[in-house]
Coordinates of C-alpha atoms and ligand atoms in Angstrom, one line a residue:
X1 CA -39.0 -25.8 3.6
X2 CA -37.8 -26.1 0.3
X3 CA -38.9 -25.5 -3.7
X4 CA -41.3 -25.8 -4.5
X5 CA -42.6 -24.0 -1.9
X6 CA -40.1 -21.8 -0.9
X7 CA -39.5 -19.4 -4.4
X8 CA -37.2 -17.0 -4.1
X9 CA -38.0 -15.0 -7.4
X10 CA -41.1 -14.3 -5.7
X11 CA -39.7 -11.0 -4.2
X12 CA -37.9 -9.8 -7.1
X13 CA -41.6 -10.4 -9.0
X14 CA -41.8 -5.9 -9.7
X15 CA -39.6 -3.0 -9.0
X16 CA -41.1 -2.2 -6.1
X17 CA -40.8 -5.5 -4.1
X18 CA -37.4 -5.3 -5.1
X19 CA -36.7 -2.2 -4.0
X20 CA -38.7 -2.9 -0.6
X21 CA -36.1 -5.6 0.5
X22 CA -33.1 -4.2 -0.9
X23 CA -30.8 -4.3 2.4
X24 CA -28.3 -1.9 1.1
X25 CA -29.1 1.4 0.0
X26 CA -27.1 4.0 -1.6
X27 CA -27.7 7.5 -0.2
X28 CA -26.2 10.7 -1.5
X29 CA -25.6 11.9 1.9
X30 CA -23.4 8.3 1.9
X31 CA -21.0 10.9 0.0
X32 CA -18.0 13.1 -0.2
X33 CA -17.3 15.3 -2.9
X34 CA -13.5 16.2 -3.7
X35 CA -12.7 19.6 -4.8
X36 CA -9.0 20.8 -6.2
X37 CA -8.5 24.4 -5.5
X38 CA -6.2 26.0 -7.9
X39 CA -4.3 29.2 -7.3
X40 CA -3.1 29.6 -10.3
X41 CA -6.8 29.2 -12.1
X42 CA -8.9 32.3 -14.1
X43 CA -11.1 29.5 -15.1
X44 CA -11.7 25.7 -14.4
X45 CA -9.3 23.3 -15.6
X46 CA -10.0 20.2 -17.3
X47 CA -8.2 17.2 -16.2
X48 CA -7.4 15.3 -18.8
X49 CA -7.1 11.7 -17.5
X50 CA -10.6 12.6 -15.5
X51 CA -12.8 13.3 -18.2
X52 CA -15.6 15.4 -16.5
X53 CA -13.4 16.9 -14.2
X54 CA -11.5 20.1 -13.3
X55 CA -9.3 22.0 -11.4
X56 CA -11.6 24.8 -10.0
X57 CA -10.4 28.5 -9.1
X58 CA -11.3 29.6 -5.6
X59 CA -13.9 32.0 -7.1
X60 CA -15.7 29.2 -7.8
X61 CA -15.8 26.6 -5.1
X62 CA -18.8 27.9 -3.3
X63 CA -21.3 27.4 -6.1
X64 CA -19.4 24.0 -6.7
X65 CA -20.2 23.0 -3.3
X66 CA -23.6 24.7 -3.7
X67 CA -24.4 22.5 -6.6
X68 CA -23.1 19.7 -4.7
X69 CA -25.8 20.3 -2.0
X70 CA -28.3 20.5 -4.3
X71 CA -27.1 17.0 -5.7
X72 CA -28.1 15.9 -1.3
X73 CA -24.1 15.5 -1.0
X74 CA -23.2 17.5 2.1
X75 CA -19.2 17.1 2.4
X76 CA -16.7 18.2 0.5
X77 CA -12.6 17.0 0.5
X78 CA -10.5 20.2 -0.4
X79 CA -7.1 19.7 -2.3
X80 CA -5.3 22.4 -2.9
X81 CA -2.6 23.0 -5.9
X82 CA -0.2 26.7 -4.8
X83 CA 1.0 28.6 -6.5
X84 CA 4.6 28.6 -4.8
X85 CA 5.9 25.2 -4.1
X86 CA 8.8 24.5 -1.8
X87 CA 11.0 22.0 -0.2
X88 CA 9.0 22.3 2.9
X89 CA 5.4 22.4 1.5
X90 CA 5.2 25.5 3.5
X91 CA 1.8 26.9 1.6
X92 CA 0.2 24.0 3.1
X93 CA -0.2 25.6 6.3
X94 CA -0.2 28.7 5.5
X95 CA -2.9 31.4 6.6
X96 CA -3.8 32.4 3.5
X97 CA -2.7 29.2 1.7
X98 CA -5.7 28.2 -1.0
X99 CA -7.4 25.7 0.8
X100 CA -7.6 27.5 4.0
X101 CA -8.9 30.4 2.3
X102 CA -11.5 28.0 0.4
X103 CA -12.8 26.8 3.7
X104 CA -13.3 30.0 5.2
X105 CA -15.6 30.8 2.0
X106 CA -17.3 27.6 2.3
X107 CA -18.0 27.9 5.8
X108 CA -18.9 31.5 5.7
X109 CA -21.7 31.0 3.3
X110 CA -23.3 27.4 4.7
X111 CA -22.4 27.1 8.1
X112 CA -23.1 23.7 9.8
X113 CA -24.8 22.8 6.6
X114 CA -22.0 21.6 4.8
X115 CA -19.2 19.5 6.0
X116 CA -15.4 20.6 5.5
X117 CA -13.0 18.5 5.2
X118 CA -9.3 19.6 4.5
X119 CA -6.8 16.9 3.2
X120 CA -4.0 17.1 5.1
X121 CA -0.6 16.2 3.2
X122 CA 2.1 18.1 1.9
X123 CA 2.7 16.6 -2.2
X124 CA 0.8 19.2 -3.7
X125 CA 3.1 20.8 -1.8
X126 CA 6.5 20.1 -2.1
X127 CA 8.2 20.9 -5.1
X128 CA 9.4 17.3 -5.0
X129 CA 6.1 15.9 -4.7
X130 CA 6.6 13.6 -1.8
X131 CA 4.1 13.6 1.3
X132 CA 6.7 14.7 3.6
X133 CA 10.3 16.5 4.3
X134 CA 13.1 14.8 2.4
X135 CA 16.2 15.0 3.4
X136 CA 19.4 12.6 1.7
X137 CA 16.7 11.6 -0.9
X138 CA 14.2 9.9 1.8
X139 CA 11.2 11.2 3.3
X140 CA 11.6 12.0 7.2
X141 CA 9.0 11.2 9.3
X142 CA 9.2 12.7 12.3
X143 CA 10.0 15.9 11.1
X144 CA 6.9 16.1 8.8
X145 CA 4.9 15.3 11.5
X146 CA 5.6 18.9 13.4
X147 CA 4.1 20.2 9.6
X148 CA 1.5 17.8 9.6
X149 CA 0.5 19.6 12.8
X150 CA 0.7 22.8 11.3
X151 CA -1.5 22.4 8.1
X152 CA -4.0 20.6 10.3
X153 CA -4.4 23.6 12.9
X154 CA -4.1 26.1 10.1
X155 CA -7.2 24.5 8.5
X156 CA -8.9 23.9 11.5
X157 CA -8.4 28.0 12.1
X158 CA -9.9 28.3 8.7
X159 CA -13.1 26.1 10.2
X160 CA -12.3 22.3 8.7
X161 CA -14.9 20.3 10.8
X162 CA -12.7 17.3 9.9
X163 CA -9.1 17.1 9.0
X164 CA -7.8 14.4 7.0
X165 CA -4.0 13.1 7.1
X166 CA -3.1 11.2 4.1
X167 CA 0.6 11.7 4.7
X168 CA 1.3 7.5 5.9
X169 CA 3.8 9.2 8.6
X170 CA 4.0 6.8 11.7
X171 CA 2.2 8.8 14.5
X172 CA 0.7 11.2 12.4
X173 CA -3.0 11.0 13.8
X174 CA -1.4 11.4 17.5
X175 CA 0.8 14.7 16.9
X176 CA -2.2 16.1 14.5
X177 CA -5.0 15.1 18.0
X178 CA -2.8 17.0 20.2
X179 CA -1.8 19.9 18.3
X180 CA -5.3 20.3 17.5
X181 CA -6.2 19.9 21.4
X182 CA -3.4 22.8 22.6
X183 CA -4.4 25.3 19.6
X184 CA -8.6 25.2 21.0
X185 CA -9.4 23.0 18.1
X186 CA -10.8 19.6 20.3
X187 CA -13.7 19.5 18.8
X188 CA -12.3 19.3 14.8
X189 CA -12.7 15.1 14.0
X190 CA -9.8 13.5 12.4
X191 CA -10.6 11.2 9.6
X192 CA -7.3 9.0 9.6
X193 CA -6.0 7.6 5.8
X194 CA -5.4 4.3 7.9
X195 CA -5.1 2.1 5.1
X196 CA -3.7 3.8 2.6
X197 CA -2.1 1.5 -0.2
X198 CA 0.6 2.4 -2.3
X199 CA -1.5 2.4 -5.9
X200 CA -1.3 2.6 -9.4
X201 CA -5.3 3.7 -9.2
X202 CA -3.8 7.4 -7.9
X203 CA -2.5 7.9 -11.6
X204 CA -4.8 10.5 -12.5
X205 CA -5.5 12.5 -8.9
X206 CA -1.2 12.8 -9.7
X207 CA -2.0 14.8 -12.9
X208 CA -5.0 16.4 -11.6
X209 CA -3.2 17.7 -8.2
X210 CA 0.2 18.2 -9.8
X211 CA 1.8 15.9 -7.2
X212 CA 3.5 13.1 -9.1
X213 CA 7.1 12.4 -6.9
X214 CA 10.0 13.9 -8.7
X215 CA 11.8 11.2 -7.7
X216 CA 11.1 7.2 -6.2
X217 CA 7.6 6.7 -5.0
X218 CA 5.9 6.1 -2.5
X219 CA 6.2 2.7 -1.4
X220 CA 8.7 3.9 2.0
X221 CA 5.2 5.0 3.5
X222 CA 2.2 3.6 2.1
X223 CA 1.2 -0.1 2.3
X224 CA 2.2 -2.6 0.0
X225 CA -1.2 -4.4 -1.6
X226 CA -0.4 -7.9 -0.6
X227 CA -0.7 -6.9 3.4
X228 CA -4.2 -7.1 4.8
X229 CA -3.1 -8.2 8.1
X230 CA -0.5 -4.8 7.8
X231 CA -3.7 -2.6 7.0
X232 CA -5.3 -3.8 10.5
X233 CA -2.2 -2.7 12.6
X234 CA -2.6 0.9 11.3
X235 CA -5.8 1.2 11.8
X236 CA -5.5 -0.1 15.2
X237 CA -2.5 2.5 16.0
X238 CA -4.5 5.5 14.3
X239 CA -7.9 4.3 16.8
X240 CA -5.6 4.5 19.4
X241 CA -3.7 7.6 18.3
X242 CA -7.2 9.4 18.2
X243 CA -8.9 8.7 14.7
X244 CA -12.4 9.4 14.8
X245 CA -13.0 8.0 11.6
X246 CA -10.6 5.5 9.9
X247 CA -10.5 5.4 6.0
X248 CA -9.5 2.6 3.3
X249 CA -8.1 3.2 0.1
X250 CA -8.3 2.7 -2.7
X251 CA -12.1 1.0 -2.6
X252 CA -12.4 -1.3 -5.6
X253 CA -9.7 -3.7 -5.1
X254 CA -9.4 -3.4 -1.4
X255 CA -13.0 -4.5 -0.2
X256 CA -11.9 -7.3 2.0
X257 CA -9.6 -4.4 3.9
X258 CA -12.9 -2.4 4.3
X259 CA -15.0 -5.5 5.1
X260 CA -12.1 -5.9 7.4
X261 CA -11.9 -2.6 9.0
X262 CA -15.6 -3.0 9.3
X263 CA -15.5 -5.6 11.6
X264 CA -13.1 -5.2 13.9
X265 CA -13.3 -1.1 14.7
X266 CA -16.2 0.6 16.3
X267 CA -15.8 3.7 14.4
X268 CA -17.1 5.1 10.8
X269 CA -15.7 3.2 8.0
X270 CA -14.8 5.3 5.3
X271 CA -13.5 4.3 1.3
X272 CA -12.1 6.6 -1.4
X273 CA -13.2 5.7 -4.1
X274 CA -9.8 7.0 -6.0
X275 CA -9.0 9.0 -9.4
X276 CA -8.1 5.9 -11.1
X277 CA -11.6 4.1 -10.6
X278 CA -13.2 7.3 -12.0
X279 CA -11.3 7.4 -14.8
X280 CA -11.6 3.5 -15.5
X281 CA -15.7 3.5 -15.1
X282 CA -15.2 6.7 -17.4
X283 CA -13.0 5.3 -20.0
X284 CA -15.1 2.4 -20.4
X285 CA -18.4 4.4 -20.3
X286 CA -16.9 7.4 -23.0
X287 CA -16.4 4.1 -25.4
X288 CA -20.0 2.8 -25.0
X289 CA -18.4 -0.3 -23.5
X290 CA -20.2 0.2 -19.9
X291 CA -23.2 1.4 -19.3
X292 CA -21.8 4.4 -16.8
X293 CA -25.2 5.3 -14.3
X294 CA -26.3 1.5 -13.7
X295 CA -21.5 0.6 -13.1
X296 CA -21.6 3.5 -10.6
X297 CA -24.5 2.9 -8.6
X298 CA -23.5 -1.0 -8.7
X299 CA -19.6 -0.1 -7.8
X300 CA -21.1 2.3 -4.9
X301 CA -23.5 0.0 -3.5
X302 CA -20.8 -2.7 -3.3
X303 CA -18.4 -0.5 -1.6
X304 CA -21.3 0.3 1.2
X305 CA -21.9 -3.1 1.5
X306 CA -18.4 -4.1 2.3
X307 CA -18.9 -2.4 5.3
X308 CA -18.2 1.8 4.4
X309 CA -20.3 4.1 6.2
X310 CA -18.6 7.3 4.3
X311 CA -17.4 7.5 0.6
X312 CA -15.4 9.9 -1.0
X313 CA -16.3 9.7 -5.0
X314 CA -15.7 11.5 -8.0
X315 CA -19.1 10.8 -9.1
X316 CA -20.9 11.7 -5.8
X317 CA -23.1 14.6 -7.6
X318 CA -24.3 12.1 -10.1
X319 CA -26.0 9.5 -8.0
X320 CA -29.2 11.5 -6.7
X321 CA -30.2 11.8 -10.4
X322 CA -29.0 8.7 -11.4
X323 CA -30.8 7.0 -8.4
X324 CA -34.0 8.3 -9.8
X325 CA -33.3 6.9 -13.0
X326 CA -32.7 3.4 -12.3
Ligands
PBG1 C1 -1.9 12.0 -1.2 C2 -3.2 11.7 -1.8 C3 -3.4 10.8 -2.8 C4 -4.7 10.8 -3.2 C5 -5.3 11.7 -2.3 N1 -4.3 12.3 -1.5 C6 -2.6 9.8 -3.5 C7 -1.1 9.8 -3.7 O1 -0.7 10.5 -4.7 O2 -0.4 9.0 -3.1 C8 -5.3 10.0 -4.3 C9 -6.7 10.2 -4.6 C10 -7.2 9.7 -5.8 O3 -6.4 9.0 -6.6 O4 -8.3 9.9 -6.2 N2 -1.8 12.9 -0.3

């Protein structure tokens, strides 16, 4: 069969036909909402290179993440910026370090009805900004790892239902599984950064989390944007190592990495949809270059279709509204 009898506009014809063949739908409950605790806070702090954005003191994170519910988004990523920072990040696990204190509020007031997830890295940190110990100007993996362990317990004490290594240490996702397992904690998931690429999209989270390197960058541990085949092999180690839900990132220009991941794991895809994508769609939108709903539910959509089951978005309390808008 062909035209003239096959017509392909004929299901496009009204919104509704449209809409009743659409085979990828965006969902708020698709979503993860990031949150940046900040100790040093009285009042939320705009960031300036995410317009719309802000630090938020730990008074306030609860009706944050109540609003956030209301918006049908029902996880949240905590990032926490200390007061105190240190050689050895050593805030980052502590008991009463920001973010574990903002999880035990969270999960005080909404139970299972919200998800927690704690980022587990140590730049916000350090008071050299990289994601592990340095020692002779280089970052050390296997000794980061031991504190890798630590923050991820610590927050899993607090009541993280998922813990979240970003650090790119080799054998991160095992150490964190096991130190997990011997503290009680085997039911806390991991959701791996597997594919973490180094990125000039994380501009913005850098200013907004205070954890720009002091020195160098980060290109010792995360990927390098040209290896796709590279991106497979981590996500294969951090399967075997444990991950219960691998992660890509950044989203926008790596959809062929989630497409990839996609195909050839059997667990939850997820994409961050990073700082630096915010801020462009925002830049672009604040200008009246873009129109900003219809970009966002278009950029979602196309990151779900590559294959992510989860994604973390700065604009995840905007997309119930704007989904009844469009
Ligand atoms: C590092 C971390 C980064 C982001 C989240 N956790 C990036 C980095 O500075 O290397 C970036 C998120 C974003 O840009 O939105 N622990």
């Amino acid at each position: 069969m062909s035209f003239p009898s096959v017509r392909m506009r004929r299901l496009r014809r009204t919104p509704l036909l449209r809409e009743m063949v659409k085979e990828v739908k965006l969902h708020p409950s698709d979503l993860v909402y990031p949150i940046f605790v900040d100790e040093n806070a009285k009042a939320p702090v705009p960031i300036k290179s995410m317009p719309g954005y802000s630090r938020l003191p730990l008074n306030q994170v609860v009706a944050e993440a109540k609003k956030t519910l209301e918006q049908g988004v029902k996880a949240v990523i905590l990032f926490g910026i200390p007061t105190k920072k240190d050689e050895a990040g050593s805030e980052a696990f502590a008991e009463n370090g920001v973010v574990q204190k903002a999880i035990r509020n969270l999960k005080k007031q909404f139970g299972d009805e919200l998800a927690v997830i704690g980022d587990v890295c140590l730049c916000e940190y350090t008071n050299h900004g990289h994601c592990g110990i340095v020692k002779n100007g280089e970052v050390q993996n296997d000794p980061t790892l031991e504190t890798l362990q630590k923050v991820a317990v610590s927050q899993a004490k607090a009541g993280a239902d998922i813990v979240a290594p970003s650090a790119m240490m080799d054998g991160q996702v095992q150490l964190i599984r096991e130190g997990l397992d011997d503290a009680g904690f085997d039911q806390t998931a991991i959701l791996a950064y597997s594919a973490k690429y180094a990125s000039s999209f994380y501009g913005p989270f850098r200013e907004a989390a205070e954890s720009t390197p002091q020195f160098g960058n980060r290109k010792s541990y995360q990927l390098d944007y040209g290896n796709p085949r590279e991106s497979v092999r981590e996500m294969e180690l951090d399967v075997n190592e444990g991950a219960d839900i691998i992660m890509v990132k950044p989203a926008l220009a790596y959809l062929d990495i989630i497409s990839l991941a996609k195909s050839k794991f059997n667990v939850p895809i997820a994409a961050y949809n990073v700082s630096g994508e915010y801020s462009m769609l925002k830049a672009a939108a604040q200008n009246g270059w873009i129109d900003e709903k219809a970009a966002v539910l278009e950029m979602l959509t196309g990151i779900k279709r590559a294959g992510a089951d989860l994604i973390i978005t700065y604009f995840a309390k905007d997309v119930k509204s704007w989904l009844n808008q469009i």
